[in-house]
Amino acid sequence: MDNRSEVRAFLTSRRAKITPQQAGLPASGHRRVKGLRREEVAMLAGVSAEYYARMERGSLSGTSEAVLDSLARALRLDESERAHLMDLARSASATRRPARRRAAPSIRPALQQLLDAMTDAPVFVRNGRLDILATNRLGKALYWPVFQDPARPVNLARYQFLNPTAAQYMTELDAQRAAAAALLRTEAGQDPYHRELSDLIGELSTRSEAFRSLWAAHNVRLHHTGTKRFHHPGVGDLTLAFEALPIPTDPGLTLTALSAEPGTPAADALRLLATWYATVDHDEASTPAPTSGEHTM
């Protein structure tokens, strides 16, 4: 991915989101641009208009962390956006190298044993590309429709944007798609030379109008905790809280665990998952799954 164009699009999109009123500036006179003007951002960040214009044209190489911090405050960036700006600056200062393919990450036996020992909650491990690399039994049961997608590796983003069953299985699909696109954008900022990531983004951009629209927004996200809602083909509706925890010993991998509030229908459905999973044919790709929904191709 081209760092200069990424920087330019990100800063322009963040500037367009801030009104003069939000920045504490007068809004008098005709404004030809949405949001703040370049010179207003420069003033708020404490740099010259020429220096900020150079940054917004995509040149972050050599920019100090203090200036980046000032720019983040001027643009009112949240934690995810500030981290993304820093990632873009590091990439701009790094020696450019060609995109490269990565060996498929291996899951340590001890990590898989840990997942298997967690019997009361669905748990899975993913990478920054949103490939599901390992699960426990309940995790495989919960994400059964995703595993039924014939494409490999099993990938949450590809399923959400390209598989017609996603609209029924994920009852808040728009929110899930927005989160997926933002996570991929964040990962691309951290590692712009990841060939498999670029291939996935290219595939989704080509085949999904919804992805193209979300990708163009340049939103980023750190996805640590929240709620996911499912309509599972075997047990019905589930509203589950999740915690996403980076694995320090396996850089780039994240462990996600889901749980239901005790005494809720979702908790009852979660208990039924293991029983339901025992009834399906694990080797049959045509295992019944939701069939409604629309293609995004």
Short mmCIF file of C-alpha atoms in Angstrom, two decimals:
data_model
loop_
_atom_site.label_atom_id
_atom_site.label_comp_id
_atom_site.label_asym_id
_atom_site.label_seq_id
_atom_site.Cartn_x
_atom_site.Cartn_y
_atom_site.Cartn_z
CA MET A 1 0.00 0.00 0.00
CA ASP A 2 1.29 3.49 -0.85
CA ASN A 3 2.17 5.29 2.36
CA ARG A 4 1.88 8.81 0.95
CA SER A 5 -1.62 8.27 -0.38
CA GLU A 6 -2.65 6.61 2.88
CA VAL A 7 -1.37 9.57 4.91
CA ARG A 8 -3.03 12.07 2.60
CA ALA A 9 -6.41 10.33 2.67
CA PHE A 10 -6.33 9.77 6.44
CA LEU A 11 -5.45 13.35 7.38
CA THR A 12 -7.91 14.79 4.88
CA SER A 13 -10.72 12.59 6.15
CA ARG A 14 -10.01 13.47 9.81
CA ARG A 15 -9.86 17.19 9.03
CA ALA A 16 -13.21 16.99 7.25
CA LYS A 17 -14.89 15.52 10.35
CA ILE A 18 -14.21 18.50 12.64
CA THR A 19 -16.35 21.62 12.55
CA PRO A 20 -14.91 25.02 13.48
CA GLN A 21 -17.29 25.08 16.45
CA GLN A 22 -15.87 21.78 17.74
CA ALA A 23 -12.36 23.20 17.42
CA GLY A 24 -13.34 26.44 19.20
CA LEU A 25 -12.90 28.53 16.06
CA PRO A 26 -15.26 31.09 14.53
CA ALA A 27 -17.29 29.79 11.61
CA SER A 28 -17.73 33.10 9.84
CA GLY A 29 -17.49 33.50 6.08
CA HIS A 30 -18.07 31.13 3.20
CA ARG A 31 -16.26 27.80 3.59
CA ARG A 32 -15.41 25.85 0.47
CA VAL A 33 -14.22 22.79 2.38
CA LYS A 34 -16.00 20.42 4.73
CA GLY A 35 -14.61 20.69 8.23
CA LEU A 36 -11.46 22.63 9.02
CA ARG A 37 -9.19 24.41 6.59
CA ARG A 38 -5.55 23.35 6.37
CA GLU A 39 -4.34 26.59 7.90
CA GLU A 40 -6.72 26.13 10.84
CA VAL A 41 -5.32 22.67 11.56
CA ALA A 42 -1.80 24.11 11.32
CA MET A 43 -2.65 26.86 13.81
CA LEU A 44 -4.22 24.38 16.25
CA ALA A 45 -1.22 22.06 15.94
CA GLY A 46 1.29 24.88 16.39
CA VAL A 47 3.04 24.40 13.06
CA SER A 48 3.27 26.53 9.95
CA ALA A 49 0.65 26.20 7.23
CA GLU A 50 3.37 25.14 4.80
CA TYR A 51 4.59 22.39 7.14
CA TYR A 52 1.12 21.00 7.69
CA ALA A 53 0.38 21.15 3.94
CA ARG A 54 3.50 19.05 3.36
CA MET A 55 2.32 16.50 5.92
CA GLU A 56 -1.14 16.32 4.41
CA ARG A 57 0.38 15.76 0.99
CA GLY A 58 1.69 12.52 2.46
CA SER A 59 5.12 13.41 3.79
CA LEU A 60 5.44 12.26 7.41
CA SER A 61 9.02 11.01 7.16
CA GLY A 62 11.11 12.53 9.93
CA THR A 63 8.18 14.14 11.73
CA SER A 64 8.84 14.21 15.46
CA GLU A 65 6.55 12.50 17.93
CA ALA A 66 5.87 15.87 19.58
CA VAL A 67 4.55 17.29 16.31
CA LEU A 68 2.48 14.16 15.72
CA ASP A 69 1.02 14.48 19.22
CA SER A 70 0.12 18.11 18.54
CA LEU A 71 -1.47 17.14 15.25
CA ALA A 72 -3.46 14.35 16.94
CA ARG A 73 -4.81 16.84 19.47
CA ALA A 74 -5.65 19.37 16.76
CA LEU A 75 -7.56 16.75 14.80
CA ARG A 76 -9.18 15.41 17.99
CA LEU A 77 -8.02 11.88 17.20
CA ASP A 78 -9.17 9.07 19.46
CA GLU A 79 -6.83 6.34 20.75
CA SER A 80 -7.19 4.20 17.63
CA GLU A 81 -6.71 7.12 15.25
CA ARG A 82 -3.67 8.43 17.11
CA ALA A 83 -2.06 4.98 17.04
CA HIS A 84 -2.78 4.77 13.31
CA LEU A 85 -1.14 8.16 12.71
CA MET A 86 1.96 6.96 14.55
CA ASP A 87 1.99 3.74 12.51
CA LEU A 88 1.81 5.74 9.27
CA ALA A 89 4.68 7.95 10.42
CA ARG A 90 6.83 4.92 11.29
CA SER A 91 6.11 3.38 7.89
CA ALA A 92 6.99 6.65 6.17
CA SER A 93 10.38 6.72 7.91
CA ALA A 94 11.16 3.05 7.30
CA THR A 95 13.13 1.79 4.33
CA ARG A 96 10.67 0.91 1.59
CA ARG A 97 10.59 -2.80 0.81
CA PRO A 98 8.47 -4.90 -1.52
CA ALA A 99 5.35 -6.62 -0.27
CA ARG A 100 6.18 -10.11 0.93
CA ARG A 101 4.28 -13.26 1.64
CA ARG A 102 4.28 -14.65 5.17
CA ALA A 103 4.48 -18.20 6.34
CA ALA A 104 1.20 -19.28 7.86
CA PRO A 105 1.42 -18.65 11.63
CA SER A 106 1.48 -21.78 13.73
CA ILE A 107 -0.46 -22.14 16.96
CA ARG A 108 1.69 -23.37 19.80
CA PRO A 109 0.42 -26.64 21.34
CA ALA A 110 0.33 -24.98 24.76
CA LEU A 111 -1.94 -22.25 23.40
CA GLN A 112 -4.31 -24.79 21.85
CA GLN A 113 -4.34 -26.70 25.14
CA LEU A 114 -5.35 -23.49 26.91
CA LEU A 115 -8.21 -22.95 24.46
CA ASP A 116 -9.39 -26.53 24.90
CA ALA A 117 -9.34 -26.14 28.68
CA MET A 118 -11.79 -23.22 28.44
CA THR A 119 -14.97 -25.27 28.20
CA ASP A 120 -17.66 -22.78 29.27
CA ALA A 121 -17.00 -19.96 26.79
CA PRO A 122 -16.44 -19.72 23.03
CA VAL A 123 -12.82 -18.73 22.42
CA PHE A 124 -10.81 -18.23 19.24
CA VAL A 125 -7.45 -16.87 18.15
CA ARG A 126 -7.17 -14.60 15.11
CA ASN A 127 -4.46 -12.64 13.37
CA GLY A 128 -4.57 -9.04 12.15
CA ARG A 129 -6.01 -10.16 8.81
CA LEU A 130 -9.00 -11.59 10.72
CA ASP A 131 -8.16 -15.20 9.90
CA ILE A 132 -9.45 -17.56 12.60
CA LEU A 133 -6.41 -19.69 13.40
CA ALA A 134 -7.62 -21.76 16.36
CA THR A 135 -10.72 -22.27 18.49
CA ASN A 136 -12.03 -24.34 21.33
CA ARG A 137 -15.08 -26.57 20.92
CA LEU A 138 -17.62 -23.84 21.76
CA GLY A 139 -15.81 -21.38 19.50
CA LYS A 140 -16.11 -23.74 16.56
CA ALA A 141 -19.77 -24.31 17.41
CA LEU A 142 -20.57 -20.59 17.68
CA TYR A 143 -18.80 -19.69 14.45
CA TRP A 144 -20.04 -22.76 12.58
CA PRO A 145 -21.57 -20.74 9.70
CA VAL A 146 -18.22 -19.01 9.18
CA PHE A 147 -16.41 -22.35 9.04
CA GLN A 148 -18.91 -23.58 6.45
CA ASP A 149 -17.62 -20.99 3.98
CA PRO A 150 -15.43 -23.04 1.60
CA ALA A 151 -12.78 -20.30 1.26
CA ARG A 152 -9.61 -20.87 3.23
CA PRO A 153 -8.15 -19.68 5.49
CA VAL A 154 -11.33 -19.12 7.51
CA ASN A 155 -11.64 -15.34 7.53
CA LEU A 156 -14.19 -13.19 9.36
CA ALA A 157 -14.00 -10.24 6.98
CA ARG A 158 -14.43 -12.33 3.85
CA TYR A 159 -17.41 -14.09 5.41
CA GLN A 160 -19.09 -10.85 6.52
CA PHE A 161 -18.75 -9.10 3.16
CA LEU A 162 -19.06 -11.94 0.65
CA ASN A 163 -21.09 -14.79 2.13
CA PRO A 164 -24.89 -14.42 1.73
CA THR A 165 -25.55 -16.27 5.01
CA ALA A 166 -23.88 -13.51 7.04
CA ALA A 167 -26.97 -11.25 6.98
CA GLN A 168 -29.00 -13.80 8.94
CA TYR A 169 -26.25 -15.13 11.18
CA MET A 170 -24.88 -11.73 12.24
CA THR A 171 -27.92 -9.71 13.28
CA GLU A 172 -25.94 -6.44 13.38
CA LEU A 173 -24.06 -7.06 10.16
CA ASP A 174 -23.52 -3.38 9.29
CA ALA A 175 -21.76 -2.79 12.62
CA GLN A 176 -19.72 -5.98 12.25
CA ARG A 177 -18.64 -4.98 8.76
CA ALA A 178 -17.66 -1.49 9.89
CA ALA A 179 -15.56 -2.98 12.69
CA ALA A 180 -13.90 -5.45 10.31
CA ALA A 181 -12.99 -2.75 7.77
CA ALA A 182 -11.60 -0.53 10.54
CA LEU A 183 -9.52 -3.39 11.96
CA LEU A 184 -8.10 -4.17 8.53
CA ARG A 185 -7.29 -0.48 7.99
CA THR A 186 -5.52 -0.43 11.36
CA GLU A 187 -3.53 -3.54 10.47
CA ALA A 188 -2.58 -2.08 7.08
CA GLY A 189 -1.18 0.99 8.83
CA GLN A 190 0.93 -1.19 11.10
CA ASP A 191 2.21 -3.45 8.32
CA PRO A 192 1.79 -1.97 4.83
CA TYR A 193 4.01 -4.64 3.23
CA HIS A 194 1.88 -7.64 4.23
CA ARG A 195 1.14 -9.34 0.91
CA GLU A 196 -1.70 -11.57 2.14
CA LEU A 197 -3.39 -8.59 3.79
CA SER A 198 -3.12 -6.58 0.58
CA ASP A 199 -4.54 -9.53 -1.37
CA LEU A 200 -7.54 -9.75 0.97
CA ILE A 201 -8.20 -6.01 0.77
CA GLY A 202 -7.99 -6.20 -3.01
CA GLU A 203 -10.42 -9.12 -3.12
CA LEU A 204 -12.95 -7.40 -0.87
CA SER A 205 -12.61 -4.09 -2.73
CA THR A 206 -13.27 -5.82 -6.03
CA ARG A 207 -16.23 -7.91 -4.92
CA SER A 208 -18.04 -5.87 -2.26
CA GLU A 209 -19.51 -2.40 -2.68
CA ALA A 210 -20.11 -2.27 1.08
CA PHE A 211 -16.42 -2.86 1.74
CA ARG A 212 -15.34 -0.25 -0.80
CA SER A 213 -17.51 2.36 0.92
CA LEU A 214 -16.23 1.53 4.40
CA TRP A 215 -12.60 1.34 3.23
CA ALA A 216 -12.85 4.77 1.66
CA ALA A 217 -13.88 6.26 5.05
CA HIS A 218 -10.37 5.54 6.46
CA ASN A 219 -11.77 4.68 9.89
CA VAL A 220 -9.56 2.71 12.27
CA ARG A 221 -10.32 0.83 15.45
CA LEU A 222 -8.78 -0.94 18.43
CA HIS A 223 -11.24 -3.75 19.14
CA HIS A 224 -10.83 -4.76 22.80
CA THR A 225 -14.31 -5.21 24.28
CA GLY A 226 -17.96 -4.96 23.30
CA THR A 227 -21.04 -6.97 22.40
CA LYS A 228 -21.79 -9.26 19.48
CA ARG A 229 -25.25 -10.47 18.46
CA PHE A 230 -25.88 -13.66 16.51
CA HIS A 231 -28.80 -15.64 15.15
CA HIS A 232 -27.28 -19.10 15.26
CA PRO A 233 -28.72 -21.85 13.01
CA GLY A 234 -28.71 -24.35 15.86
CA VAL A 235 -29.61 -22.43 19.02
CA GLY A 236 -31.21 -19.15 17.93
CA ASP A 237 -30.44 -15.67 19.21
CA LEU A 238 -27.39 -14.92 21.35
CA THR A 239 -26.16 -11.60 22.74
CA LEU A 240 -22.60 -12.13 23.94
CA ALA A 241 -20.02 -9.87 25.52
CA PHE A 242 -16.49 -10.25 24.20
CA GLU A 243 -12.98 -9.45 25.35
CA ALA A 244 -10.17 -9.34 22.77
CA LEU A 245 -6.73 -9.78 24.31
CA PRO A 246 -3.43 -9.48 22.41
CA ILE A 247 -1.16 -12.46 23.10
CA PRO A 248 2.22 -11.05 24.19
CA THR A 249 4.12 -14.26 23.43
CA ASP A 250 2.65 -14.44 19.92
CA PRO A 251 2.89 -10.92 18.43
CA GLY A 252 0.11 -10.16 15.98
CA LEU A 253 -2.30 -12.72 17.43
CA THR A 254 -5.39 -11.90 19.48
CA LEU A 255 -7.42 -14.18 21.74
CA THR A 256 -11.15 -13.39 21.81
CA ALA A 257 -13.45 -14.87 24.45
CA LEU A 258 -17.22 -14.48 24.50
CA SER A 259 -19.70 -14.88 27.36
CA ALA A 260 -23.37 -14.45 28.16
CA GLU A 261 -24.88 -12.71 31.16
CA PRO A 262 -26.03 -15.37 33.66
CA GLY A 263 -29.74 -16.07 33.71
CA THR A 264 -30.39 -14.75 30.20
CA PRO A 265 -31.74 -16.67 27.19
CA ALA A 266 -28.32 -16.23 25.62
CA ALA A 267 -26.74 -18.08 28.56
CA ASP A 268 -29.19 -20.94 28.04
CA ALA A 269 -28.44 -20.99 24.31
CA LEU A 270 -24.71 -20.98 24.99
CA ARG A 271 -25.10 -24.08 27.16
CA LEU A 272 -26.92 -25.78 24.29
CA LEU A 273 -24.16 -25.06 21.80
CA ALA A 274 -22.01 -28.04 22.75
CA THR A 275 -24.99 -30.39 22.49
CA TRP A 276 -25.94 -28.95 19.10
CA TYR A 277 -22.35 -29.20 17.87
CA ALA A 278 -22.30 -32.90 18.71
CA THR A 279 -25.25 -33.48 16.35
CA VAL A 280 -23.74 -31.97 13.17
CA ASP A 281 -21.58 -33.74 10.64
CA HIS A 282 -18.18 -32.11 11.06
CA ASP A 283 -16.95 -33.41 7.73
CA GLU A 284 -19.94 -32.36 5.64
CA ALA A 285 -19.56 -28.92 4.07
CA SER A 286 -23.30 -28.80 3.33
CA THR A 287 -24.31 -28.88 6.99
CA PRO A 288 -27.50 -26.76 7.26
CA ALA A 289 -26.81 -23.09 7.81
CA PRO A 290 -28.76 -19.87 7.24
CA THR A 291 -29.52 -19.26 3.58
CA SER A 292 -31.17 -15.83 3.48
CA GLY A 293 -29.41 -12.53 2.87
CA GLU A 294 -28.07 -10.62 -0.09
CA HIS A 295 -24.79 -10.82 -1.97
CA THR A 296 -22.64 -7.73 -1.84
CA MET A 297 -20.85 -8.50 -5.07
#
